[in-house]
Coordinates of C-alpha atoms (C1' of nucleotides) in Angstrom, one line a residue:
Chain P
M1 CA 53.7 -82.2 -12.6
V2 CA 54.7 -79.2 -15.1
H3 CA 51.9 -76.8 -15.6
R4 CA 50.7 -76.7 -19.6
C5 CA 52.1 -73.3 -20.2
C6 CA 55.4 -74.5 -19.4
S7 CA 55.4 -78.3 -20.9
K8 CA 56.5 -76.4 -24.5
Q9 CA 59.3 -75.0 -23.4
K10 CA 62.6 -75.8 -21.0
I11 CA 62.0 -73.9 -18.1
K12 CA 64.0 -73.1 -15.2
R13 CA 62.9 -73.4 -11.7
G14 CA 63.6 -72.2 -8.4
L15 CA 65.2 -69.2 -6.8
W16 CA 65.2 -66.1 -9.6
S17 CA 68.7 -64.8 -10.1
P18 CA 69.3 -60.8 -10.0
E19 CA 70.0 -61.3 -14.2
E20 CA 66.3 -62.9 -14.6
D21 CA 64.7 -60.2 -12.4
D22 CA 66.3 -57.7 -14.2
K23 CA 65.0 -59.0 -17.6
L24 CA 61.5 -59.3 -16.3
L25 CA 61.6 -55.7 -14.6
K26 CA 62.5 -54.3 -18.0
Y27 CA 60.2 -55.9 -20.2
V28 CA 57.2 -55.5 -18.2
T29 CA 58.2 -52.2 -17.4
T30 CA 58.2 -51.3 -21.2
H31 CA 55.9 -53.7 -22.6
G32 CA 53.3 -54.7 -20.1
H33 CA 52.1 -57.4 -19.7
K34 CA 49.3 -58.2 -21.8
S35 CA 49.8 -62.1 -21.7
W36 CA 51.9 -63.4 -19.1
S37 CA 52.6 -66.6 -21.2
S38 CA 54.1 -64.9 -24.0
V39 CA 56.4 -62.6 -21.4
P40 CA 59.3 -65.5 -21.0
K41 CA 59.7 -65.7 -24.6
F42 CA 60.0 -62.1 -25.4
A43 CA 61.5 -61.1 -22.1
G44 CA 64.5 -63.5 -23.1
L45 CA 64.0 -65.8 -19.7
Q46 CA 63.8 -69.7 -19.2
R47 CA 60.6 -69.3 -17.0
C48 CA 56.8 -70.4 -17.6
G49 CA 54.6 -67.5 -17.5
K50 CA 52.8 -68.7 -14.6
S51 CA 56.5 -68.3 -12.6
C52 CA 57.1 -64.7 -14.2
R53 CA 54.1 -63.3 -13.0
L54 CA 54.6 -64.6 -9.5
R55 CA 58.1 -63.0 -9.3
W56 CA 56.4 -59.6 -10.8
I57 CA 53.7 -59.7 -8.1
N58 CA 55.5 -60.7 -5.5
Y59 CA 58.8 -59.3 -5.9
L60 CA 59.0 -56.8 -8.9
R61 CA 55.9 -54.9 -8.7
P62 CA 57.4 -51.3 -8.0
D63 CA 54.2 -50.4 -5.7
L64 CA 55.4 -53.2 -3.2
K65 CA 55.7 -52.2 0.1
R66 CA 58.7 -53.6 1.7
G67 CA 59.5 -54.9 5.4
S68 CA 57.8 -56.1 8.4
F69 CA 54.4 -55.7 8.8
T70 CA 52.9 -52.6 11.2
D71 CA 50.6 -53.4 13.9
E72 CA 47.9 -52.0 12.4
E73 CA 48.5 -53.9 9.2
E74 CA 48.5 -57.2 11.7
Q75 CA 44.9 -56.1 13.0
I76 CA 43.5 -55.0 9.8
I77 CA 44.8 -58.8 8.9
I78 CA 42.9 -60.3 12.0
D79 CA 39.7 -58.2 11.3
V80 CA 39.2 -59.2 7.7
H81 CA 40.2 -62.8 8.2
R82 CA 37.6 -63.0 10.8
I83 CA 35.2 -62.6 8.3
L84 CA 36.6 -63.7 5.2
G85 CA 38.8 -66.8 6.4
N86 CA 41.6 -67.5 4.3
R87 CA 40.8 -65.3 1.4
W88 CA 44.4 -64.1 1.0
A89 CA 43.9 -62.3 -2.1
Q90 CA 40.8 -60.2 -0.7
I91 CA 42.7 -59.6 2.6
A92 CA 45.7 -58.3 0.6
K93 CA 43.6 -55.9 -1.1
H94 CA 43.0 -53.7 2.2
L95 CA 46.8 -53.6 2.8
P96 CA 48.1 -51.6 -0.3
G97 CA 51.7 -52.7 -1.2
R98 CA 51.0 -56.2 0.6
T99 CA 50.6 -59.5 -1.5
D100 CA 48.6 -62.0 -0.8
N101 CA 51.5 -64.4 -0.5
E102 CA 52.9 -62.2 2.2
V103 CA 50.0 -62.0 3.9
K104 CA 49.2 -65.7 4.3
N105 CA 53.3 -66.4 5.2
F106 CA 52.7 -63.6 8.1
W107 CA 49.6 -65.3 9.2
N108 CA 50.9 -68.4 9.1
S109 CA 54.2 -67.7 10.8
C110 CA 53.1 -65.0 13.4
I111 CA 49.2 -64.0 13.5
K112 CA 48.4 -67.8 13.9
K113 CA 50.4 -68.5 16.8
K114 CA 49.7 -65.3 18.3
L115 CA 46.1 -65.7 18.3
I116 CA 46.8 -69.6 19.8
S117 CA 48.5 -68.2 22.9
Q118 CA 45.6 -65.9 23.1
G119 CA 43.5 -69.0 23.6
L120 CA 41.4 -68.5 20.1
D121 CA 41.3 -70.8 17.4
P122 CA 42.9 -69.0 14.6
Q123 CA 40.3 -70.3 12.2
T124 CA 37.3 -69.4 13.4
H125 CA 38.4 -66.9 15.9
N126 CA 36.5 -68.3 18.5
L127 CA 37.6 -69.4 22.2
L128 CA 39.4 -72.5 21.9
S129 CA 37.7 -75.7 23.5
S130 CA 40.4 -76.2 26.5
H131 CA 39.8 -72.1 27.0
R132 CA 36.4 -72.2 26.8
R133 CA 35.9 -74.8 29.8
S134 CA 36.9 -72.1 32.3
S135 CA 34.9 -69.3 30.9
T136 CA 30.8 -68.8 31.3
C137 CA 28.7 -68.6 28.5
T138 CA 26.0 -66.4 30.1
T139 CA 27.8 -63.6 30.9
I140 CA 28.7 -60.5 29.4
S141 CA 31.8 -59.8 30.9
T142 CA 33.3 -63.3 29.7
T143 CA 32.2 -62.5 26.3
N144 CA 33.6 -58.9 26.3
Q145 CA 36.9 -60.4 28.0
Y146 CA 37.6 -61.9 24.5
S147 CA 35.3 -60.0 22.0
N148 CA 35.0 -56.9 20.4
S149 CA 32.6 -57.2 17.9
I150 CA 29.1 -58.6 17.8
F151 CA 26.5 -59.3 15.2
F152 CA 23.3 -60.0 14.8
M153 CA 20.6 -60.7 12.4
S154 CA 16.6 -60.5 12.4
S155 CA 13.8 -61.1 10.1
Q156 CA 12.0 -57.8 11.3
I157 CA 10.5 -56.1 8.4
P158 CA 11.2 -52.5 8.8
N159 CA 8.5 -50.5 10.5
S160 CA 6.3 -53.6 11.7
P161 CA 5.6 -53.5 15.1
M162 CA 5.8 -56.9 15.2
Q163 CA 9.2 -57.4 17.7
T164 CA 10.9 -60.9 18.4
R165 CA 14.1 -61.8 20.4
Q166 CA 17.2 -60.9 18.8
T167 CA 19.9 -63.8 18.4
L168 CA 23.2 -62.4 19.0
S169 CA 26.4 -64.1 18.3
S170 CA 29.7 -62.8 19.5
L171 CA 32.8 -63.2 16.8
P172 CA 36.2 -63.3 19.2
K173 CA 38.8 -60.8 19.5
A174 CA 42.6 -61.2 20.0
Q175 CA 42.5 -58.7 22.2
T176 CA 41.1 -57.6 25.6
N177 CA 39.2 -54.6 26.7
T178 CA 38.2 -53.1 29.9
F179 CA 34.7 -52.6 28.9
Q180 CA 32.9 -54.2 31.5
T181 CA 29.1 -53.2 32.0
P182 CA 27.1 -53.9 28.8
P183 CA 24.3 -51.2 28.4
T184 CA 20.9 -52.5 27.9
I185 CA 19.7 -51.1 24.7
I186 CA 16.1 -49.7 24.7
P187 CA 15.5 -47.8 21.0
S188 CA 12.9 -44.9 21.6
Q189 CA 9.6 -45.7 20.3
S190 CA 9.1 -42.7 18.2
Q191 CA 12.7 -43.1 16.5
T192 CA 13.1 -47.0 16.5
P193 CA 10.7 -48.9 14.3
N194 CA 13.3 -51.0 12.9
I195 CA 15.6 -51.9 15.7
L196 CA 14.7 -54.4 18.1
P197 CA 15.3 -54.1 21.9
Y198 CA 17.5 -56.6 23.1
E199 CA 20.1 -56.8 25.8
L200 CA 23.7 -57.6 25.5
S201 CA 23.8 -59.9 28.2
D202 CA 21.8 -62.4 25.9
L203 CA 25.0 -62.9 23.9
P204 CA 25.5 -66.2 23.5
C205 CA 28.9 -67.7 23.1
E206 CA 28.0 -69.7 19.8
P207 CA 27.6 -67.5 17.1
S208 CA 23.9 -67.9 15.5
F209 CA 22.6 -66.2 12.7
E210 CA 18.6 -66.2 12.2
N211 CA 16.8 -64.9 9.1
P212 CA 19.4 -62.5 8.1
S213 CA 17.6 -59.6 6.8
N214 CA 19.1 -57.2 9.0
I215 CA 22.7 -56.6 10.2
C216 CA 24.1 -55.2 13.3
S217 CA 27.3 -54.4 14.7
S218 CA 28.7 -53.4 17.3
S219 CA 32.2 -52.9 18.6
Y220 CA 33.9 -53.0 22.6
M221 CA 36.4 -51.1 21.1
N222 CA 34.3 -48.4 21.1
P223 CA 31.3 -49.7 22.8
S224 CA 29.3 -46.2 23.6
K225 CA 28.2 -46.9 19.7
V226 CA 26.2 -49.6 18.0
R227 CA 25.7 -49.5 14.2
F228 CA 22.9 -50.8 12.7
S229 CA 22.6 -51.3 8.9
N230 CA 19.6 -52.8 6.4
N231 CA 19.3 -54.0 3.4
E232 CA 15.9 -54.3 1.7
N233 CA 15.5 -54.4 -2.0
N234 CA 18.5 -52.7 -2.8
N235 CA 17.6 -49.9 -0.3
I236 CA 20.3 -49.4 2.1
W237 CA 20.3 -47.3 4.9
V238 CA 22.6 -47.3 8.1
S239 CA 22.1 -45.7 11.0
S240 CA 23.8 -45.6 14.5
I241 CA 23.0 -46.0 18.0
D242 CA 24.5 -44.3 20.7
A243 CA 24.2 -46.9 23.4
E244 CA 25.2 -44.1 26.0
D245 CA 21.6 -42.3 25.6
L246 CA 20.4 -45.5 23.9
R247 CA 18.4 -43.7 21.5
V248 CA 18.6 -44.5 17.6
Q249 CA 19.7 -41.8 15.5
P250 CA 19.1 -42.3 11.8
L251 CA 22.3 -40.7 10.1
E252 CA 20.4 -38.4 7.5
E253 CA 19.1 -41.9 5.8
E254 CA 18.2 -40.0 2.3
G255 CA 22.0 -38.7 2.2
L256 CA 23.6 -41.8 3.6
E257 CA 21.6 -44.4 1.7
S258 CA 22.7 -42.6 -2.0
Q259 CA 26.4 -42.5 -0.6
V260 CA 26.3 -46.0 0.3
Q261 CA 24.6 -46.8 -3.0
V262 CA 27.6 -45.1 -4.7
E263 CA 30.1 -46.9 -3.2
K264 CA 28.1 -50.2 -3.6
D265 CA 28.3 -49.0 -7.4
K266 CA 32.0 -48.4 -7.2
T267 CA 32.5 -51.8 -5.8
Y268 CA 30.2 -53.7 -8.2
E269 CA 32.3 -52.3 -11.2
K270 CA 35.3 -53.5 -9.4
G271 CA 34.1 -56.7 -9.4
I272 CA 34.7 -56.9 -5.7
D273 CA 31.4 -57.4 -4.1
H274 CA 31.0 -60.7 -6.1
E275 CA 34.4 -61.7 -5.1
I276 CA 33.3 -61.2 -1.5
K277 CA 30.2 -62.7 -1.8
E278 CA 32.1 -65.4 -3.2
A279 CA 34.4 -65.4 -0.4
G280 CA 31.9 -65.6 2.1
K281 CA 30.2 -68.4 0.7
G282 CA 33.1 -70.2 1.4
N283 CA 33.8 -68.8 4.3
L284 CA 30.7 -70.0 5.6
E285 CA 31.0 -73.6 4.4
T286 CA 34.0 -73.3 6.0
N287 CA 32.7 -72.2 9.3
G288 CA 30.1 -73.2 9.5
Y289 CA 28.8 -70.0 10.9
L290 CA 26.5 -68.5 8.6
E291 CA 25.0 -71.6 7.2
S292 CA 21.8 -71.4 5.2
S293 CA 22.2 -67.2 5.4
N294 CA 22.1 -64.8 2.5
F295 CA 25.0 -62.4 4.9
D296 CA 25.6 -59.7 2.5
F297 CA 29.3 -59.6 1.9
G298 CA 28.6 -57.1 -0.9
L299 CA 27.4 -54.6 1.6
L300 CA 30.0 -55.5 3.5
E301 CA 32.4 -55.0 1.4
S302 CA 30.9 -51.7 0.1
L303 CA 31.2 -50.4 3.5
L304 CA 34.9 -51.7 4.2
S305 CA 36.2 -49.9 0.8
S306 CA 33.3 -46.9 1.4
D307 CA 34.7 -43.2 2.3
L308 CA 32.2 -43.2 5.0
M309 CA 34.4 -45.8 7.4
F310 CA 37.6 -44.1 6.5
H311 CA 36.8 -40.7 6.9
D312 CA 35.3 -39.9 10.5
L313 CA 36.3 -42.6 12.8
N314 CA 39.6 -44.6 13.4
Y315 CA 40.3 -47.5 10.6
M316 CA 40.2 -50.1 13.2
D317 CA 37.1 -48.9 14.9
E318 CA 35.3 -49.0 11.9
L319 CA 36.4 -52.4 10.9
A320 CA 35.2 -53.5 14.0
W321 CA 31.7 -51.7 13.1
N322 CA 31.3 -53.1 9.5
F323 CA 32.1 -56.2 10.9
Chain M
dA1 C1' 82.3 -74.6 17.3
dA2 C1' 79.0 -78.0 15.6
dG3 C1' 74.6 -79.6 14.5
dG4 C1' 69.9 -80.1 15.1
dA5 C1' 65.5 -77.8 15.5
dA6 C1' 62.4 -74.3 14.6
dG7 C1' 61.0 -70.5 11.8
dC8 C1' 60.6 -67.9 7.7
dC9 C1' 59.3 -67.2 2.8
dA10 C1' 59.8 -68.1 -2.2
dA11 C1' 58.2 -70.4 -5.4
dC12 C1' 55.5 -74.2 -7.0
dC13 C1' 51.7 -77.3 -7.2
dG14 C1' 46.8 -78.1 -8.6
dC15 C1' 42.6 -76.7 -9.0
dC16 C1' 39.1 -73.5 -10.5
dA17 C1' 36.7 -70.0 -13.6
dA18 C1' 37.2 -66.8 -17.7
dT19 C1' 38.7 -66.5 -22.0
dT20 C1' 39.6 -67.5 -26.7
dG21 C1' 39.2 -69.6 -30.9
Chain R
dC1 C1' 28.6 -75.4 -27.7
dC2 C1' 32.8 -77.0 -26.2
dA3 C1' 38.0 -77.7 -26.0
dA4 C1' 42.2 -75.7 -24.9
dT5 C1' 44.5 -71.9 -22.7
dT6 C1' 45.2 -68.6 -19.6
dG7 C1' 45.1 -66.2 -14.9
dG8 C1' 44.1 -66.1 -10.3
dC9 C1' 43.7 -68.0 -6.0
dG10 C1' 44.7 -71.2 -2.0
dG11 C1' 47.7 -75.0 -0.1
dT12 C1' 52.5 -76.6 0.2
dT13 C1' 56.9 -77.5 -0.2
dG14 C1' 61.8 -76.6 0.5
dG15 C1' 65.5 -74.4 1.1
dC16 C1' 68.0 -70.6 3.6
dT17 C1' 68.5 -68.2 8.1
dT18 C1' 68.1 -68.2 13.2
dC19 C1' 67.9 -70.0 17.6
dC20 C1' 68.8 -73.7 20.6
dT21 C1' 71.5 -77.0 23.0

DNA sequence: AAGGAAGCCAACCGCCAATTG
DNA sequence: CCAATTGGCGGTTGGCTTCCT
């Protein structure tokens, strides 16, 4: 079926010729593309506007990066996909110069197979059932072998004396690591009214989120640290916990809070927050991981795009932190 | 060397949401 | 407010290339 915008004109289809590319490139670089539907007419192309747009975005745009994906880009795709699922446009935003189509093709042709060969479900990033049979769900070492990230959420009110057991969930990782001995994290009483004690050995294999007013992430890529974040009525604070001394270290709550808020505001300006939330919804529906939760993908995205994560630490570590 | 299979990727399709008149 | 149009996105297809037998 021909798209509505194409129905009124005689349109050419299929691969673009160098001459067509030249026409489109010249027109868009000199006149821009206020309305894609009028581009083919003014550029002298027998194509529909949609086709012109696609050709520009996927091939002619001057800021496109050429060549094969780097290992770093591949890891970013895997990490972001773990959270967003098949939101290729969103994933591509984290890879400057790459298009959603490119990311999608790379995923389908390479990454998917790689994950499957590692015994991971490319959609859920969980162990495939055939691989799960031979593994034990109750030991951290088994979970570690395939995971570098954990998430948990709780309903705990900050400063509340009430403490309930955390439910941890693991999100598998497409690479192995050498972290073997999980620390038991017992926050010091004076500093940790918001953080509940839990043991990593309590990690279940199946992800489960309960009352997600708090979000916590940890990374086995960087097992010495655990980062906690909390979002209460738009007052966001982020703190990190050093698992080696097992004490929570609030990270300059005031300053960081405002910094995060600034980043969040920026994100709102771009409308990304909403997009990520929407993306999150879709992913939840698809994967069934976070059903009935209100996981804050806005916060997630603002942290993702925040200078916070790019300045101090290795990018991949930070992705793991914030996911 | 030839032919079939598999892989890759550009482009299309169809749906949806936003915009416009 | 509503219908038409447009832009954007994810899924899919088909043709070209590479690999294997």
